[in-house]
PDB file of C-alpha atoms in Angstrom:
ATOM      1  CA  ASN A 276     124.380  71.977 132.781  1.00 69.00           C
ATOM      2  CA  ALA A 277     125.903  72.476 129.329  1.00 78.00           C
ATOM      3  CA  GLY A 278     127.950  69.240 129.293  1.00 93.00           C
ATOM      4  CA  VAL A 279     130.968  69.533 126.989  1.00 96.00           C
ATOM      5  CA  THR A 280     131.384  72.757 125.039  1.00 97.00           C
ATOM      6  CA  GLN A 281     133.860  73.510 122.261  1.00 97.00           C
ATOM      7  CA  THR A 282     134.994  76.719 120.590  1.00 97.00           C
ATOM      8  CA  PRO A 283     135.137  77.693 117.825  1.00 97.00           C
ATOM      9  CA  LYS A 284     132.512  75.730 115.863  1.00 95.00           C
ATOM     10  CA  PHE A 285     134.212  76.420 112.526  1.00 96.00           C
ATOM     11  CA  GLN A 286     137.689  77.608 111.562  1.00 96.00           C
ATOM     12  CA  VAL A 287     139.619  78.081 108.341  1.00 97.00           C
ATOM     13  CA  LEU A 288     143.399  78.346 108.512  1.00 96.00           C
ATOM     14  CA  LYS A 289     146.171  78.767 106.007  1.00 97.00           C
ATOM     15  CA  THR A 290     149.050  76.298 105.976  1.00 97.00           C
ATOM     16  CA  GLY A 291     151.554  77.208 108.669  1.00 97.00           C
ATOM     17  CA  GLN A 292     149.171  79.181 110.843  1.00 97.00           C
ATOM     18  CA  SER A 293     148.624  78.220 114.456  1.00 96.00           C
ATOM     19  CA  MET A 294     145.490  78.019 116.548  1.00 96.00           C
ATOM     20  CA  THR A 295     144.090  76.617 119.767  1.00 97.00           C
ATOM     21  CA  LEU A 296     140.850  74.682 120.074  1.00 98.00           C
ATOM     22  CA  GLN A 297     139.134  75.141 123.403  1.00 97.00           C
ATOM     23  CA  CYS A 298     137.123  72.568 125.342  1.00 98.00           C
ATOM     24  CA  ALA A 299     135.350  72.845 128.682  1.00 97.00           C
ATOM     25  CA  GLN A 300     133.121  70.526 130.700  1.00 97.00           C
ATOM     26  CA  ASP A 301     130.888  71.279 133.664  1.00 95.00           C
ATOM     27  CA  MET A 302     130.267  67.706 134.844  1.00 93.00           C
ATOM     28  CA  ASN A 303     133.204  67.612 137.283  1.00 93.00           C
ATOM     29  CA  HIS A 304     134.808  64.854 135.217  1.00 91.00           C
ATOM     30  CA  ASN A 305     138.427  63.918 135.846  1.00 90.00           C
ATOM     31  CA  SER A 306     139.359  62.760 132.349  1.00 89.00           C
ATOM     32  CA  MET A 307     139.230  64.594 129.039  1.00 92.00           C
ATOM     33  CA  TYR A 308     140.030  63.600 125.455  1.00 92.00           C
ATOM     34  CA  TRP A 309     140.632  65.018 122.003  1.00 96.00           C
ATOM     35  CA  TYR A 310     139.611  63.052 118.887  1.00 94.00           C
ATOM     36  CA  ARG A 311     139.667  63.810 115.196  1.00 96.00           C
ATOM     37  CA  GLN A 312     137.258  62.472 112.594  1.00 94.00           C
ATOM     38  CA  ASP A 313     138.075  62.472 108.900  1.00 92.00           C
ATOM     39  CA  PRO A 314     135.316  62.105 106.284  1.00 84.00           C
ATOM     40  CA  GLY A 315     133.757  58.641 106.215  1.00 79.00           C
ATOM     41  CA  MET A 316     135.913  57.393 109.075  1.00 81.00           C
ATOM     42  CA  GLY A 317     135.575  56.720 112.756  1.00 84.00           C
ATOM     43  CA  LEU A 318     137.097  58.882 115.478  1.00 88.00           C
ATOM     44  CA  ARG A 319     140.787  58.607 116.342  1.00 90.00           C
ATOM     45  CA  LEU A 320     142.254  59.647 119.675  1.00 90.00           C
ATOM     46  CA  ILE A 321     144.830  62.448 119.538  1.00 94.00           C
ATOM     47  CA  TYR A 322     145.614  63.098 123.220  1.00 93.00           C
ATOM     48  CA  TYR A 323     143.937  62.508 126.533  1.00 90.00           C
ATOM     49  CA  SER A 324     144.240  63.727 130.099  1.00 91.00           C
ATOM     50  CA  ALA A 325     143.442  61.125 132.732  1.00 87.00           C
ATOM     51  CA  SER A 326     143.377  63.760 135.469  1.00 87.00           C
ATOM     52  CA  GLU A 327     144.274  67.389 136.057  1.00 89.00           C
ATOM     53  CA  GLY A 328     147.994  67.865 135.529  1.00 89.00           C
ATOM     54  CA  THR A 329     148.545  64.816 133.314  1.00 90.00           C
ATOM     55  CA  THR A 330     148.412  64.314 129.558  1.00 93.00           C
ATOM     56  CA  ASP A 331     149.221  61.343 127.326  1.00 90.00           C
ATOM     57  CA  LYS A 332     149.482  60.656 123.629  1.00 91.00           C
ATOM     58  CA  GLY A 333     146.777  58.796 121.794  1.00 88.00           C
ATOM     59  CA  GLU A 334     146.788  57.185 118.372  1.00 87.00           C
ATOM     60  CA  VAL A 335     147.591  60.261 116.218  1.00 93.00           C
ATOM     61  CA  PRO A 336     149.448  62.895 118.343  1.00 95.00           C
ATOM     62  CA  ASN A 337     151.889  64.242 115.745  1.00 96.00           C
ATOM     63  CA  GLY A 338     151.429  67.920 114.940  1.00 96.00           C
ATOM     64  CA  TYR A 339     149.406  68.643 118.094  1.00 97.00           C
ATOM     65  CA  ASN A 340     149.996  69.794 121.657  1.00 97.00           C
ATOM     66  CA  VAL A 341     147.567  69.862 124.557  1.00 97.00           C
ATOM     67  CA  SER A 342     147.171  71.681 127.856  1.00 96.00           C
ATOM     68  CA  ARG A 343     145.004  70.635 130.759  1.00 95.00           C
ATOM     69  CA  LEU A 344     144.474  74.140 132.102  1.00 89.00           C
ATOM     70  CA  ASN A 345     142.397  73.035 135.097  1.00 95.00           C
ATOM     71  CA  LYS A 346     139.851  70.341 135.832  1.00 95.00           C
ATOM     72  CA  ARG A 347     137.279  71.922 133.518  1.00 96.00           C
ATOM     73  CA  GLU A 348     139.366  72.888 130.502  1.00 97.00           C
ATOM     74  CA  PHE A 349     141.470  70.960 127.990  1.00 97.00           C
ATOM     75  CA  SER A 350     142.884  72.752 124.954  1.00 97.00           C
ATOM     76  CA  LEU A 351     144.352  71.422 121.709  1.00 98.00           C
ATOM     77  CA  ARG A 352     146.969  73.464 119.840  1.00 97.00           C
ATOM     78  CA  LEU A 353     148.095  73.226 116.252  1.00 96.00           C
ATOM     79  CA  GLU A 354     151.471  74.979 116.075  1.00 93.00           C
ATOM     80  CA  SER A 355     151.855  74.912 112.283  1.00 96.00           C
ATOM     81  CA  ALA A 356     148.697  73.766 110.564  1.00 96.00           C
ATOM     82  CA  ALA A 357     148.892  71.431 107.548  1.00 97.00           C
ATOM     83  CA  PRO A 358     146.176  70.441 105.035  1.00 96.00           C
ATOM     84  CA  SER A 359     146.301  66.893 106.468  1.00 95.00           C
ATOM     85  CA  GLN A 360     144.877  68.340 109.689  1.00 97.00           C
ATOM     86  CA  THR A 361     141.635  69.301 107.984  1.00 96.00           C
ATOM     87  CA  SER A 362     139.125  67.380 110.053  1.00 97.00           C
ATOM     88  CA  VAL A 363     136.363  67.591 112.623  1.00 97.00           C
ATOM     89  CA  TYR A 364     137.743  67.700 116.153  1.00 98.00           C
ATOM     90  CA  PHE A 365     135.750  66.354 119.079  1.00 97.00           C
ATOM     91  CA  CYS A 366     136.455  66.832 122.751  1.00 97.00           C
ATOM     92  CA  ALA A 367     135.084  64.350 125.296  1.00 94.00           C
ATOM     93  CA  SER A 368     135.135  63.836 129.044  1.00 92.00           C
ATOM     94  CA  SER A 369     134.518  60.981 131.459  1.00 88.00           C
ATOM     95  CA  VAL A 370     134.393  60.494 135.197  1.00 83.00           C
ATOM     96  CA  SER A 371     137.761  58.745 135.142  1.00 72.00           C
ATOM     97  CA  ALA A 372     140.187  57.199 132.705  1.00 65.00           C
ATOM     98  CA  GLY A 373     139.133  53.621 133.343  1.00 61.00           C
ATOM     99  CA  ARG A 374     138.183  51.828 130.171  1.00 53.00           C
ATOM    100  CA  GLY A 375     134.685  51.262 131.384  1.00 56.00           C
ATOM    101  CA  ASP A 376     133.731  54.880 131.843  1.00 72.00           C
ATOM    102  CA  THR A 377     131.249  56.449 129.484  1.00 84.00           C
ATOM    103  CA  GLN A 378     132.633  59.331 127.465  1.00 88.00           C
ATOM    104  CA  TYR A 379     130.489  62.396 126.759  1.00 91.00           C
ATOM    105  CA  PHE A 380     131.263  64.330 123.600  1.00 94.00           C
ATOM    106  CA  GLY A 381     131.109  67.970 122.594  1.00 96.00           C
ATOM    107  CA  PRO A 382     129.550  69.236 119.344  1.00 95.00           C
ATOM    108  CA  GLY A 383     132.846  69.403 117.450  1.00 96.00           C
ATOM    109  CA  THR A 384     135.045  71.986 115.727  1.00 97.00           C
ATOM    110  CA  ARG A 385     135.182  71.848 111.947  1.00 96.00           C
ATOM    111  CA  LEU A 386     138.675  72.861 110.823  1.00 97.00           C
ATOM    112  CA  THR A 387     139.783  73.450 107.251  1.00 96.00           C
ATOM    113  CA  VAL A 388     143.442  74.055 106.455  1.00 97.00           C
ATOM    114  CA  LEU A 389     144.088  75.545 103.026  1.00 96.00           C
TER     115      LEU A 389
ATOM    116  CA  ASP B  89     140.435  45.610 122.516  1.00 63.00           C
ATOM    117  CA  ALA B  90     138.547  43.078 120.374  1.00 63.00           C
ATOM    118  CA  LYS B  91     137.691  43.942 116.798  1.00 85.00           C
ATOM    119  CA  THR B  92     134.034  44.362 115.805  1.00 92.00           C
ATOM    120  CA  THR B  93     132.219  43.835 112.501  1.00 94.00           C
ATOM    121  CA  GLN B  94     129.022  45.688 111.592  1.00 96.00           C
ATOM    122  CA  PRO B  95     127.002  45.966 108.382  1.00 97.00           C
ATOM    123  CA  PRO B  96     127.721  49.286 106.652  1.00 95.00           C
ATOM    124  CA  SER B  97     124.057  50.282 106.345  1.00 97.00           C
ATOM    125  CA  MET B  98     120.506  49.346 107.307  1.00 97.00           C
ATOM    126  CA  ASP B  99     117.041  50.743 106.683  1.00 97.00           C
ATOM    127  CA  CYS B 100     114.083  50.733 109.055  1.00 96.00           C
ATOM    128  CA  ALA B 101     110.496  51.957 108.821  1.00 97.00           C
ATOM    129  CA  GLU B 102     109.460  54.544 111.369  1.00 97.00           C
ATOM    130  CA  GLY B 103     107.669  52.970 114.326  1.00 96.00           C
ATOM    131  CA  ARG B 104     109.206  49.570 113.761  1.00 97.00           C
ATOM    132  CA  ALA B 105     112.011  48.019 115.793  1.00 97.00           C
ATOM    133  CA  ALA B 106     115.525  48.557 114.482  1.00 98.00           C
ATOM    134  CA  ASN B 107     117.856  45.619 115.153  1.00 98.00           C
ATOM    135  CA  LEU B 108     121.519  46.422 114.628  1.00 98.00           C
ATOM    136  CA  PRO B 109     123.909  43.443 114.717  1.00 97.00           C
ATOM    137  CA  CYS B 110     127.543  43.359 115.759  1.00 96.00           C
ATOM    138  CA  ASN B 111     130.041  40.508 115.587  1.00 95.00           C
ATOM    139  CA  HIS B 112     132.892  40.408 118.105  1.00 92.00           C
ATOM    140  CA  SER B 113     134.119  36.825 117.859  1.00 91.00           C
ATOM    141  CA  THR B 114     137.477  37.547 119.547  1.00 89.00           C
ATOM    142  CA  ILE B 115     135.981  39.182 122.634  1.00 89.00           C
ATOM    143  CA  SER B 116     137.650  38.187 125.884  1.00 85.00           C
ATOM    144  CA  GLY B 117     136.101  37.579 129.265  1.00 84.00           C
ATOM    145  CA  ASN B 118     136.739  41.017 130.750  1.00 81.00           C
ATOM    146  CA  GLU B 119     135.572  43.015 127.737  1.00 84.00           C
ATOM    147  CA  TYR B 120     132.293  44.904 127.628  1.00 87.00           C
ATOM    148  CA  VAL B 121     130.197  45.726 124.582  1.00 91.00           C
ATOM    149  CA  TYR B 122     129.443  49.453 124.199  1.00 91.00           C
ATOM    150  CA  TRP B 123     127.167  51.187 121.728  1.00 95.00           C
ATOM    151  CA  TYR B 124     127.448  54.817 120.691  1.00 94.00           C
ATOM    152  CA  ARG B 125     125.708  56.676 117.906  1.00 96.00           C
ATOM    153  CA  GLN B 126     126.571  59.766 115.912  1.00 94.00           C
ATOM    154  CA  ILE B 127     123.824  61.826 114.390  1.00 93.00           C
ATOM    155  CA  HIS B 128     125.027  63.731 111.352  1.00 87.00           C
ATOM    156  CA  SER B 129     127.718  66.283 112.201  1.00 81.00           C
ATOM    157  CA  GLN B 130     127.239  65.921 115.962  1.00 90.00           C
ATOM    158  CA  GLY B 131     129.455  64.403 118.644  1.00 92.00           C
ATOM    159  CA  PRO B 132     128.970  60.696 119.433  1.00 93.00           C
ATOM    160  CA  GLN B 133     126.332  59.860 122.017  1.00 94.00           C
ATOM    161  CA  TYR B 134     126.508  56.962 124.479  1.00 92.00           C
ATOM    162  CA  ILE B 135     123.587  54.526 124.195  1.00 95.00           C
ATOM    163  CA  ILE B 136     124.162  51.422 126.313  1.00 93.00           C
ATOM    164  CA  HIS B 137     126.733  48.840 127.382  1.00 91.00           C
ATOM    165  CA  GLY B 138     126.774  45.300 128.762  1.00 91.00           C
ATOM    166  CA  LEU B 139     128.996  42.367 129.706  1.00 90.00           C
ATOM    167  CA  LYS B 140     126.972  39.177 129.277  1.00 89.00           C
ATOM    168  CA  ASN B 141     123.464  39.848 130.501  1.00 87.00           C
ATOM    169  CA  ASN B 142     120.906  41.614 128.364  1.00 93.00           C
ATOM    170  CA  GLU B 143     120.537  45.279 129.217  1.00 94.00           C
ATOM    171  CA  THR B 144     117.775  47.828 128.725  1.00 96.00           C
ATOM    172  CA  ASN B 145     117.567  51.556 129.301  1.00 94.00           C
ATOM    173  CA  GLU B 146     115.353  54.394 128.143  1.00 94.00           C
ATOM    174  CA  MET B 147     117.019  54.479 124.738  1.00 94.00           C
ATOM    175  CA  ALA B 148     117.557  50.871 123.718  1.00 97.00           C
ATOM    176  CA  SER B 149     118.023  47.216 124.580  1.00 97.00           C
ATOM    177  CA  LEU B 150     121.226  45.234 124.185  1.00 97.00           C
ATOM    178  CA  ILE B 151     121.067  41.494 123.552  1.00 97.00           C
ATOM    179  CA  ILE B 152     124.348  39.585 123.912  1.00 96.00           C
ATOM    180  CA  THR B 153     124.546  35.962 122.787  1.00 95.00           C
ATOM    181  CA  GLU B 154     125.440  33.311 125.314  1.00 94.00           C
ATOM    182  CA  ASP B 155     128.911  32.786 123.813  1.00 94.00           C
ATOM    183  CA  ARG B 156     129.328  36.610 123.717  1.00 94.00           C
ATOM    184  CA  LYS B 157     130.592  36.498 120.140  1.00 94.00           C
ATOM    185  CA  SER B 158     127.845  38.741 118.853  1.00 95.00           C
ATOM    186  CA  SER B 159     125.273  41.238 120.055  1.00 96.00           C
ATOM    187  CA  THR B 160     122.267  43.162 118.811  1.00 97.00           C
ATOM    188  CA  LEU B 161     121.225  46.699 119.637  1.00 98.00           C
ATOM    189  CA  ILE B 162     117.456  47.121 119.523  1.00 98.00           C
ATOM    190  CA  LEU B 163     115.693  50.449 119.151  1.00 97.00           C
ATOM    191  CA  PRO B 164     112.119  49.350 119.933  1.00 96.00           C
ATOM    192  CA  HIS B 165     110.204  52.066 118.070  1.00 95.00           C
ATOM    193  CA  ALA B 166     112.541  53.816 115.666  1.00 96.00           C
ATOM    194  CA  THR B 167     111.848  57.431 114.754  1.00 96.00           C
ATOM    195  CA  LEU B 168     113.301  59.673 112.078  1.00 96.00           C
ATOM    196  CA  ARG B 169     115.537  61.191 114.758  1.00 95.00           C
ATOM    197  CA  ASP B 170     117.226  57.807 115.220  1.00 97.00           C
ATOM    198  CA  THR B 171     118.827  58.107 111.774  1.00 97.00           C
ATOM    199  CA  ALA B 172     122.535  58.012 112.631  1.00 97.00           C
ATOM    200  CA  VAL B 173     125.743  55.994 112.448  1.00 95.00           C
ATOM    201  CA  TYR B 174     125.782  53.368 115.210  1.00 97.00           C
ATOM    202  CA  TYR B 175     129.115  52.163 116.567  1.00 95.00           C
ATOM    203  CA  CYS B 176     129.663  48.893 118.401  1.00 95.00           C
ATOM    204  CA  ILE B 177     132.801  49.030 120.557  1.00 90.00           C
ATOM    205  CA  VAL B 178     134.360  46.291 122.672  1.00 87.00           C
ATOM    206  CA  ARG B 179     136.663  47.314 125.491  1.00 79.00           C
ATOM    207  CA  ALA B 180     137.957  46.074 128.796  1.00 67.00           C
ATOM    208  CA  ARG B 181     136.518  47.539 131.959  1.00 57.00           C
ATOM    209  CA  GLN B 182     139.776  47.588 133.881  1.00 51.00           C
ATOM    210  CA  GLY B 183     143.322  48.476 133.204  1.00 47.00           C
ATOM    211  CA  GLY B 184     144.926  51.408 131.541  1.00 47.00           C
ATOM    212  CA  GLY B 185     144.204  52.893 128.186  1.00 51.00           C
ATOM    213  CA  ASN B 186     141.488  55.280 127.239  1.00 56.00           C
ATOM    214  CA  LYS B 187     140.915  54.846 123.551  1.00 65.00           C
ATOM    215  CA  LEU B 188     137.478  54.308 122.106  1.00 75.00           C
ATOM    216  CA  THR B 189     138.067  52.474 118.804  1.00 79.00           C
ATOM    217  CA  PHE B 190     135.141  53.546 116.654  1.00 81.00           C
ATOM    218  CA  GLY B 191     135.508  51.788 113.318  1.00 82.00           C
ATOM    219  CA  THR B 192     133.078  52.777 110.555  1.00 84.00           C
ATOM    220  CA  GLY B 193     129.813  51.648 112.209  1.00 92.00           C
ATOM    221  CA  THR B 194     126.361  51.046 110.695  1.00 96.00           C
ATOM    222  CA  GLN B 195     124.479  53.863 108.989  1.00 96.00           C
ATOM    223  CA  LEU B 196     120.853  53.427 110.079  1.00 98.00           C
ATOM    224  CA  LYS B 197     118.297  55.210 107.947  1.00 97.00           C
ATOM    225  CA  VAL B 198     114.784  55.459 109.394  1.00 97.00           C
ATOM    226  CA  GLU B 199     112.142  56.226 106.778  1.00 96.00           C
ATOM    227  CA  LEU B 200     108.439  57.016 106.745  1.00 92.00           C
TER     228      LEU B 200
END
């Protein structure tokens, strides 16, 4: 049982390049989330998927798109990367989208945009 | 979700209890207190949560005051591996919305 896995662990992009961050969970959770964490700050929600087939915007969705590929996988895409998107990106999952459900986090993807 | 206030940093000697305070004076009746921690460069880790009764699990104890305006996370025998940023989060148990509002937390440093 690996929990939540993320790929890649590190990535460097040039401004304007695109890339997709991958996330998968093996806990049969219904809900999945993408957060970003800037240096010295707490996590901020980008997008979430309450269940397979649905996605919703979080606090900072601009510049990102998401795809809930199936129950296990939730990807985050940067279409045209900008230096302001340099951050650590965390994926999380929970049993459901209710506010009381514990979220389990992946190890993060460290992205630098030059 | 109610706002929380935590001290920016605390130190603790290894083997001693670490008591991390959190103020949440605007908490409402249906809001729970959650604690997560983030060890350097890793994803946040769930620790414990509670509504109004004190809670204990294998990781920690959570003490919530009777008026629910503040709480304390207790790590009974802190080790070097407990050095991390600890986040106190208040959120409702029902209704829509899925955002964990992390804030800046308390940096706990456990030393020999």
